JSON list of C-alpha atoms in Angstrom, two decimals:
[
{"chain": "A", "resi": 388, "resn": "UNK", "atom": "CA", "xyz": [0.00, 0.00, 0.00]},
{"chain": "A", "resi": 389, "resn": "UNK", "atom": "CA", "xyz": [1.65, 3.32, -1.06]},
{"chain": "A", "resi": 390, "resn": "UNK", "atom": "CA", "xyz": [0.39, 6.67, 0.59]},
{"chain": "A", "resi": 391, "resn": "UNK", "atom": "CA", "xyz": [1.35, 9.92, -0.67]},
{"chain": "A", "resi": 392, "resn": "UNK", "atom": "CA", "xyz": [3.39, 12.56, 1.14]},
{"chain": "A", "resi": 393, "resn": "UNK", "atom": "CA", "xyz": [0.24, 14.73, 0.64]},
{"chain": "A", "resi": 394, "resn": "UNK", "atom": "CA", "xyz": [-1.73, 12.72, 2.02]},
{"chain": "A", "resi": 395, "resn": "UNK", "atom": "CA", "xyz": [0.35, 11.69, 5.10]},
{"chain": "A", "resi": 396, "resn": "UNK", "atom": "CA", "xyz": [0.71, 15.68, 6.18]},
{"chain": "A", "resi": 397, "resn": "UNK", "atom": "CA", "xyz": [-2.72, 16.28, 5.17]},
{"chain": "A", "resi": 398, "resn": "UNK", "atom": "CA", "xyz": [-3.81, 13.42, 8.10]},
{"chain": "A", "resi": 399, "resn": "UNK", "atom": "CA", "xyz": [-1.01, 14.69, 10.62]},
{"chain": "A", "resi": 400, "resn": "UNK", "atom": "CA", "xyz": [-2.58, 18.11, 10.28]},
{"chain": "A", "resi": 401, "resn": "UNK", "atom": "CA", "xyz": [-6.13, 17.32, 10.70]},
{"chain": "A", "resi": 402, "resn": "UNK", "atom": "CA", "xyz": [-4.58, 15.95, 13.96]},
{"chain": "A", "resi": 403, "resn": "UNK", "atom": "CA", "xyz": [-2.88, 18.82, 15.23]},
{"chain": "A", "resi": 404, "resn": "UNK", "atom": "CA", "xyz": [-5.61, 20.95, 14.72]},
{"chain": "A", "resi": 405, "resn": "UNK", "atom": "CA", "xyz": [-7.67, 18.33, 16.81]},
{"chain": "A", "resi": 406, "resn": "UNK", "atom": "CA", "xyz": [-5.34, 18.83, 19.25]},
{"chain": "A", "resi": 407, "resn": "UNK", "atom": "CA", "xyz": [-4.82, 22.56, 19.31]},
{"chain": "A", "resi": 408, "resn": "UNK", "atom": "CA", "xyz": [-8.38, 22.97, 19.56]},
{"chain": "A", "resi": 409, "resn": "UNK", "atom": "CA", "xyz": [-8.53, 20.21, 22.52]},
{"chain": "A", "resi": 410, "resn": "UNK", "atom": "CA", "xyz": [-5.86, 22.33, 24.54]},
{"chain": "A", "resi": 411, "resn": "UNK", "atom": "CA", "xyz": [-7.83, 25.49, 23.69]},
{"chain": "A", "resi": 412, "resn": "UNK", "atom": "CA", "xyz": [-11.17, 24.42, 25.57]},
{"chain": "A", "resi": 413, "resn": "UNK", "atom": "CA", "xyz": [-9.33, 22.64, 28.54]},
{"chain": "A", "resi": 414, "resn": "UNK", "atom": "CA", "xyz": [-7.43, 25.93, 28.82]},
{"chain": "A", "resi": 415, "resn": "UNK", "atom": "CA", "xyz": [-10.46, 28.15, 28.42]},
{"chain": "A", "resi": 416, "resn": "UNK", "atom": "CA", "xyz": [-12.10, 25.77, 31.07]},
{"chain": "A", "resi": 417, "resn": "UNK", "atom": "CA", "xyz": [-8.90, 25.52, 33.18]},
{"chain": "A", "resi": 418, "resn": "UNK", "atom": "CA", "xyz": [-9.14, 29.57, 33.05]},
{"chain": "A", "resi": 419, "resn": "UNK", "atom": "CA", "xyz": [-12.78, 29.83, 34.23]},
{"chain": "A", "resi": 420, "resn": "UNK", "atom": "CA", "xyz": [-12.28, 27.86, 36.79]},
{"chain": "A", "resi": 421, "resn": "UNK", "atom": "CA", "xyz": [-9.27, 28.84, 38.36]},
{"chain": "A", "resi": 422, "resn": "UNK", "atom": "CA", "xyz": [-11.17, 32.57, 37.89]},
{"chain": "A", "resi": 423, "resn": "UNK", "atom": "CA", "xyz": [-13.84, 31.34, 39.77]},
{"chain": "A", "resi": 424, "resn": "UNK", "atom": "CA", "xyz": [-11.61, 30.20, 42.76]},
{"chain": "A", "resi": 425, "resn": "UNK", "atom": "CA", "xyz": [-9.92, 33.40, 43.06]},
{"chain": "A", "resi": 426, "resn": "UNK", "atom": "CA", "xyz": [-13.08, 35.09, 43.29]},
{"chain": "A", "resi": 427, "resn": "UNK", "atom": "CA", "xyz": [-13.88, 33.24, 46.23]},
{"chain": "A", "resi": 428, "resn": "UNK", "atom": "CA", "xyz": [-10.86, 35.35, 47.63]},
{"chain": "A", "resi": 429, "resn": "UNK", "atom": "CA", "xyz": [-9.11, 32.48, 49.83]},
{"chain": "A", "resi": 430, "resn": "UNK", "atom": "CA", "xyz": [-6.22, 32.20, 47.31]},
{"chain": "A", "resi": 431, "resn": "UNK", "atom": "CA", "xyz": [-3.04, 34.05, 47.65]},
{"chain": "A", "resi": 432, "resn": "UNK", "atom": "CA", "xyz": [1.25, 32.87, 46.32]},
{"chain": "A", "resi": 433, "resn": "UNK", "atom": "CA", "xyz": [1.70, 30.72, 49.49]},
{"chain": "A", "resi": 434, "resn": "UNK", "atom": "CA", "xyz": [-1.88, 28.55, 48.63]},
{"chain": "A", "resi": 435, "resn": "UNK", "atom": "CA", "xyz": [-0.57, 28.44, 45.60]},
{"chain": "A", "resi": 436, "resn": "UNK", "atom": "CA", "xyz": [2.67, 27.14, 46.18]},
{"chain": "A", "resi": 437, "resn": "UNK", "atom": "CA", "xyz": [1.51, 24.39, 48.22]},
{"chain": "A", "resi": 438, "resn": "UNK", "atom": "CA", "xyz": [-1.54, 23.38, 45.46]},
{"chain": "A", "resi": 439, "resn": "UNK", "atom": "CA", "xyz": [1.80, 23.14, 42.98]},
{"chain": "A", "resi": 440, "resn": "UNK", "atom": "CA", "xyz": [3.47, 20.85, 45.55]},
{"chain": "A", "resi": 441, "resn": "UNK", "atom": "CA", "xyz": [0.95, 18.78, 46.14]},
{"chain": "A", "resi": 442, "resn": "UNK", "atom": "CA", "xyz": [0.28, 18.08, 42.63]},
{"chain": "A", "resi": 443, "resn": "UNK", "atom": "CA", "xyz": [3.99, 17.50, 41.92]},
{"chain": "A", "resi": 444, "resn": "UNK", "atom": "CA", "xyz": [4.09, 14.65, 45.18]},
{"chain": "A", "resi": 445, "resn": "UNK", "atom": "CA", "xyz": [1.18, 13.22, 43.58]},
{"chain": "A", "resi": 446, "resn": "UNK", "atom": "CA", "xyz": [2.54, 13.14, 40.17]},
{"chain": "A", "resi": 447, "resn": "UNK", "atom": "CA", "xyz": [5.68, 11.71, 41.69]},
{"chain": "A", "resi": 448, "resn": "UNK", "atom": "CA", "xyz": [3.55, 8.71, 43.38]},
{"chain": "A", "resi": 449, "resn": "UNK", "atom": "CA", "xyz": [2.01, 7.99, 39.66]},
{"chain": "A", "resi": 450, "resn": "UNK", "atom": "CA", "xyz": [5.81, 7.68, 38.35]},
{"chain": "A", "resi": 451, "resn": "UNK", "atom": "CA", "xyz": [4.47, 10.66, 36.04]},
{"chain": "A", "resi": 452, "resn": "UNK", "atom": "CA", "xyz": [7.59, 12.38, 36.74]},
{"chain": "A", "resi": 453, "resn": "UNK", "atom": "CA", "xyz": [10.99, 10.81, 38.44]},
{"chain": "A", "resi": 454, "resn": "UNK", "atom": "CA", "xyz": [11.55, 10.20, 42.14]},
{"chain": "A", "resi": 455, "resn": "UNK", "atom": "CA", "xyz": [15.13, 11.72, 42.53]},
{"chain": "A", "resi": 456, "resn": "UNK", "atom": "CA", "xyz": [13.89, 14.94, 40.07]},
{"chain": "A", "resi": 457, "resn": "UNK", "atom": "CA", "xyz": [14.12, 17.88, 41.83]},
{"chain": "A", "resi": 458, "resn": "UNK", "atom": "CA", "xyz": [11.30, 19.87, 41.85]},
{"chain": "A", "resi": 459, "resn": "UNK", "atom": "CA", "xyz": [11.78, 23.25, 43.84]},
{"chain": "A", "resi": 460, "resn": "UNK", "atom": "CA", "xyz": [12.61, 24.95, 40.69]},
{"chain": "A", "resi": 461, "resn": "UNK", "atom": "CA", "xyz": [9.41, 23.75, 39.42]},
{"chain": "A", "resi": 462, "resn": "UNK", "atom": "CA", "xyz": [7.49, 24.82, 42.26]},
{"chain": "A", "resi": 463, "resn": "UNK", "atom": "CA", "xyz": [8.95, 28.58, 42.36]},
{"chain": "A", "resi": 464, "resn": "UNK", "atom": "CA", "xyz": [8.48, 28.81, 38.40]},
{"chain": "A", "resi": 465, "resn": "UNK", "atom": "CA", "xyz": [4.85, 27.10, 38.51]},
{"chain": "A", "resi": 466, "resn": "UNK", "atom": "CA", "xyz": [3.61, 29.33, 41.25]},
{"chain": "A", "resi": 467, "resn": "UNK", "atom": "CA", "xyz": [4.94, 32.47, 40.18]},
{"chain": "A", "resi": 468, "resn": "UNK", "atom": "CA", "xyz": [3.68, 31.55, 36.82]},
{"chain": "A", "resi": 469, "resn": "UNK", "atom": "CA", "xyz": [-0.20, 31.13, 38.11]},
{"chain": "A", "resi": 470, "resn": "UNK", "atom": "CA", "xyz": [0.24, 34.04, 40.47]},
{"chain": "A", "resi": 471, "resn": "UNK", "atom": "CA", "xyz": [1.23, 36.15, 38.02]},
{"chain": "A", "resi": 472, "resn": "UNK", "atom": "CA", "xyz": [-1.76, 35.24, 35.80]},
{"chain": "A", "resi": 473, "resn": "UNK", "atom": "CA", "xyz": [-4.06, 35.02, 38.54]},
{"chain": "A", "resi": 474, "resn": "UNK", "atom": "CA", "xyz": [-3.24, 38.81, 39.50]},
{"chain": "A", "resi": 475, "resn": "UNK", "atom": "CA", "xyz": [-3.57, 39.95, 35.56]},
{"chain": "A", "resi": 476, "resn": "UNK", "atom": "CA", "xyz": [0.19, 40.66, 35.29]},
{"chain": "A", "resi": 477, "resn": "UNK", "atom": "CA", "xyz": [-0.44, 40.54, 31.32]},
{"chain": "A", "resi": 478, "resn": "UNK", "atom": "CA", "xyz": [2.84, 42.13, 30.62]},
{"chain": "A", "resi": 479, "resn": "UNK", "atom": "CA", "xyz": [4.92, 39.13, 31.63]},
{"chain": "A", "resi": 480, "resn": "UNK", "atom": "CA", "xyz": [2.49, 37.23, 29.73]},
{"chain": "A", "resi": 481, "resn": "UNK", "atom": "CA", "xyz": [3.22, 38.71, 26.72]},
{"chain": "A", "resi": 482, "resn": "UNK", "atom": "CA", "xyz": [6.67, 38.55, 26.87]},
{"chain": "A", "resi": 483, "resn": "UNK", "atom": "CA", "xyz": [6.88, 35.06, 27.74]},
{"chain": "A", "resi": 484, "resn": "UNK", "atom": "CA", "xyz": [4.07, 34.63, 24.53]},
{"chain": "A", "resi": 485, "resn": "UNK", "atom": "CA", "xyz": [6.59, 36.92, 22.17]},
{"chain": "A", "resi": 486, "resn": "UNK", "atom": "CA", "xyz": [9.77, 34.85, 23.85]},
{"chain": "A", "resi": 487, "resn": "UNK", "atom": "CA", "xyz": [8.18, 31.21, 22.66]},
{"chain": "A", "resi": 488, "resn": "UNK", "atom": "CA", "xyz": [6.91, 32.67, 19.27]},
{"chain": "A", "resi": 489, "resn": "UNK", "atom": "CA", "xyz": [10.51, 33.60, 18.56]},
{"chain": "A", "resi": 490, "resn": "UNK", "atom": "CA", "xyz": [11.71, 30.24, 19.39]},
{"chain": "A", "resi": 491, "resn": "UNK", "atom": "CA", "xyz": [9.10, 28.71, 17.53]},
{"chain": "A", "resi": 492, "resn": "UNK", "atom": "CA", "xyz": [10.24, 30.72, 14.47]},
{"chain": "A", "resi": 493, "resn": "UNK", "atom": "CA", "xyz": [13.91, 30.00, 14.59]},
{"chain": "A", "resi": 494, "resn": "UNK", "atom": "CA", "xyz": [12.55, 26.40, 14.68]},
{"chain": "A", "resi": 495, "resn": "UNK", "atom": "CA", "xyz": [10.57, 27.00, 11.64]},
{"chain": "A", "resi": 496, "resn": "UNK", "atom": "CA", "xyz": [13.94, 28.91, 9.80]},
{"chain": "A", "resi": 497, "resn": "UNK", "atom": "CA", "xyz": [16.09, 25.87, 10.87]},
{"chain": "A", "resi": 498, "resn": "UNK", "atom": "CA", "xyz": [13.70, 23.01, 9.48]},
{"chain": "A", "resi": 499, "resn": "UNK", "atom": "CA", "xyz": [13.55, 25.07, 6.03]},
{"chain": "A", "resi": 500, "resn": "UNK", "atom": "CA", "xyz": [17.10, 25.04, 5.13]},
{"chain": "A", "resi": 501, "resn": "UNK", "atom": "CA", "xyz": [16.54, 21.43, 5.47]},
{"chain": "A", "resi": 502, "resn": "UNK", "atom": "CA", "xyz": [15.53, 19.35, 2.57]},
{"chain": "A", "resi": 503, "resn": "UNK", "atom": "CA", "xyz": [13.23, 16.39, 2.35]},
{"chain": "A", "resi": 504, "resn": "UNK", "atom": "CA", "xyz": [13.76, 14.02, -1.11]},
{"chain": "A", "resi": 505, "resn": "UNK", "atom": "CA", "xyz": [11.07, 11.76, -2.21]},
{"chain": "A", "resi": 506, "resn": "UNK", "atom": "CA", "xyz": [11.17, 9.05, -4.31]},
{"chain": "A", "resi": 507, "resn": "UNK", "atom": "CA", "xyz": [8.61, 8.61, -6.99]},
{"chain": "A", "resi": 508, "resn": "UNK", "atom": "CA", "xyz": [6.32, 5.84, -6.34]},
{"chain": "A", "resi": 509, "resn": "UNK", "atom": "CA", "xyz": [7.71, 3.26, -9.04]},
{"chain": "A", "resi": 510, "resn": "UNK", "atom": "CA", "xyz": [11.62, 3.84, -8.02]},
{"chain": "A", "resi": 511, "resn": "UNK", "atom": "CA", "xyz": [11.79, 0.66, -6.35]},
{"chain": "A", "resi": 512, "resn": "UNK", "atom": "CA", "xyz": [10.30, -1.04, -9.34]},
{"chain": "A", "resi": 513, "resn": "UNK", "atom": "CA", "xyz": [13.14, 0.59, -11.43]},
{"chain": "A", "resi": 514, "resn": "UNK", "atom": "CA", "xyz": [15.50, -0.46, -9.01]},
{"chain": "A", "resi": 515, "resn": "UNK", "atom": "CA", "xyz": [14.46, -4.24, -10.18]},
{"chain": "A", "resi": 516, "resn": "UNK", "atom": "CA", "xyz": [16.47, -5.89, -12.46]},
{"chain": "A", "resi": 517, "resn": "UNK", "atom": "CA", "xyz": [14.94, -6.85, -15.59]},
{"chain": "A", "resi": 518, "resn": "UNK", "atom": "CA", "xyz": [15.54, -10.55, -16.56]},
{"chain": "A", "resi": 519, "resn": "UNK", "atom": "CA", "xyz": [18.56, -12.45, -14.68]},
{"chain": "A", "resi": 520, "resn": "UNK", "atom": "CA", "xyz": [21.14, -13.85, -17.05]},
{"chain": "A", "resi": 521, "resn": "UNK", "atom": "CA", "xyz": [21.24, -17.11, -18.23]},
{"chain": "A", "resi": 522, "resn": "UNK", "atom": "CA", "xyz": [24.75, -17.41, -18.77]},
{"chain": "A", "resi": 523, "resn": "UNK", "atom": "CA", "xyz": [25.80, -18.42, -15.27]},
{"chain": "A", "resi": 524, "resn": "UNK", "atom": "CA", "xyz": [25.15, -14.74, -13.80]},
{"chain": "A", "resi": 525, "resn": "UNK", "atom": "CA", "xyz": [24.07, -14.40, -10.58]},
{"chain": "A", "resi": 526, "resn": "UNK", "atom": "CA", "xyz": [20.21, -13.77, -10.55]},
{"chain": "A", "resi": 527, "resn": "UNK", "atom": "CA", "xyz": [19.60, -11.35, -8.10]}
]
């Protein structure tokens, strides 16, 4: 069974976009609800912090992330990161959204420069040989 290059690409897209919108509602959702808690106006950094540690034990105990990891830097970035968008510090938002976007591109520039060759469909037919030789030749 042969399947075009087109048609490969055109089926990993249609998942991506599955998936990108997938992430979109659970963050949307995520956002609402985490809105909703703040509102309720028991949540400052230090409830934070220990929500982020909590989840990281837990994820430890499910072998979803290594025993001997360290995860303090994980806790200060996590909780810094969701205080900072509980509070509506949009400006460090942004700049963290510009910072990946520019990574993203210079991923995008680097995968360019690189070149893909595909074969025609019949090449390995071509590749064949014709009739073996009766002469004694080796018949491959």
């Amino acid at each position: 069974m042969q399947i075009s290059l087109e048609q490969i690409l055109s089926v990993l897209m249609s998942k991506v976009e599955a998936l990108e919108a997938a992430m979109d509602d659970l963050r949307l959702r995520n956002n609402i609800i985490l809105r909703l808690i703040k509102r309720s106006g028991e949540i400052d950094k230090e409830t934070i912090q220990e929500a982020v540690m909590e989840e990281l034990e837990v994820s430890k105990k499910a072998g979803l992330i290594e025993e001997e990891r360290e995860t303090s830097s994980t806790v200060a970035s996590l909780t810094d990161s969701i205080y900072n968008w509980l509070t509506g510090d949009v400006e460090e938002i942004k700049a963290k959204m510009d910072e990946y976007r520019k990574k993203m591109e210079e991923i995008m520039k680097e995968q360019e420069s690189k070149v893909i060759d595909v074969a025609p469909p019949d090449f390995v037919k071509r590749l064949e040989p014709k009739e073996p030789k009766k002469n004694g030749g080796i018949i491959l």
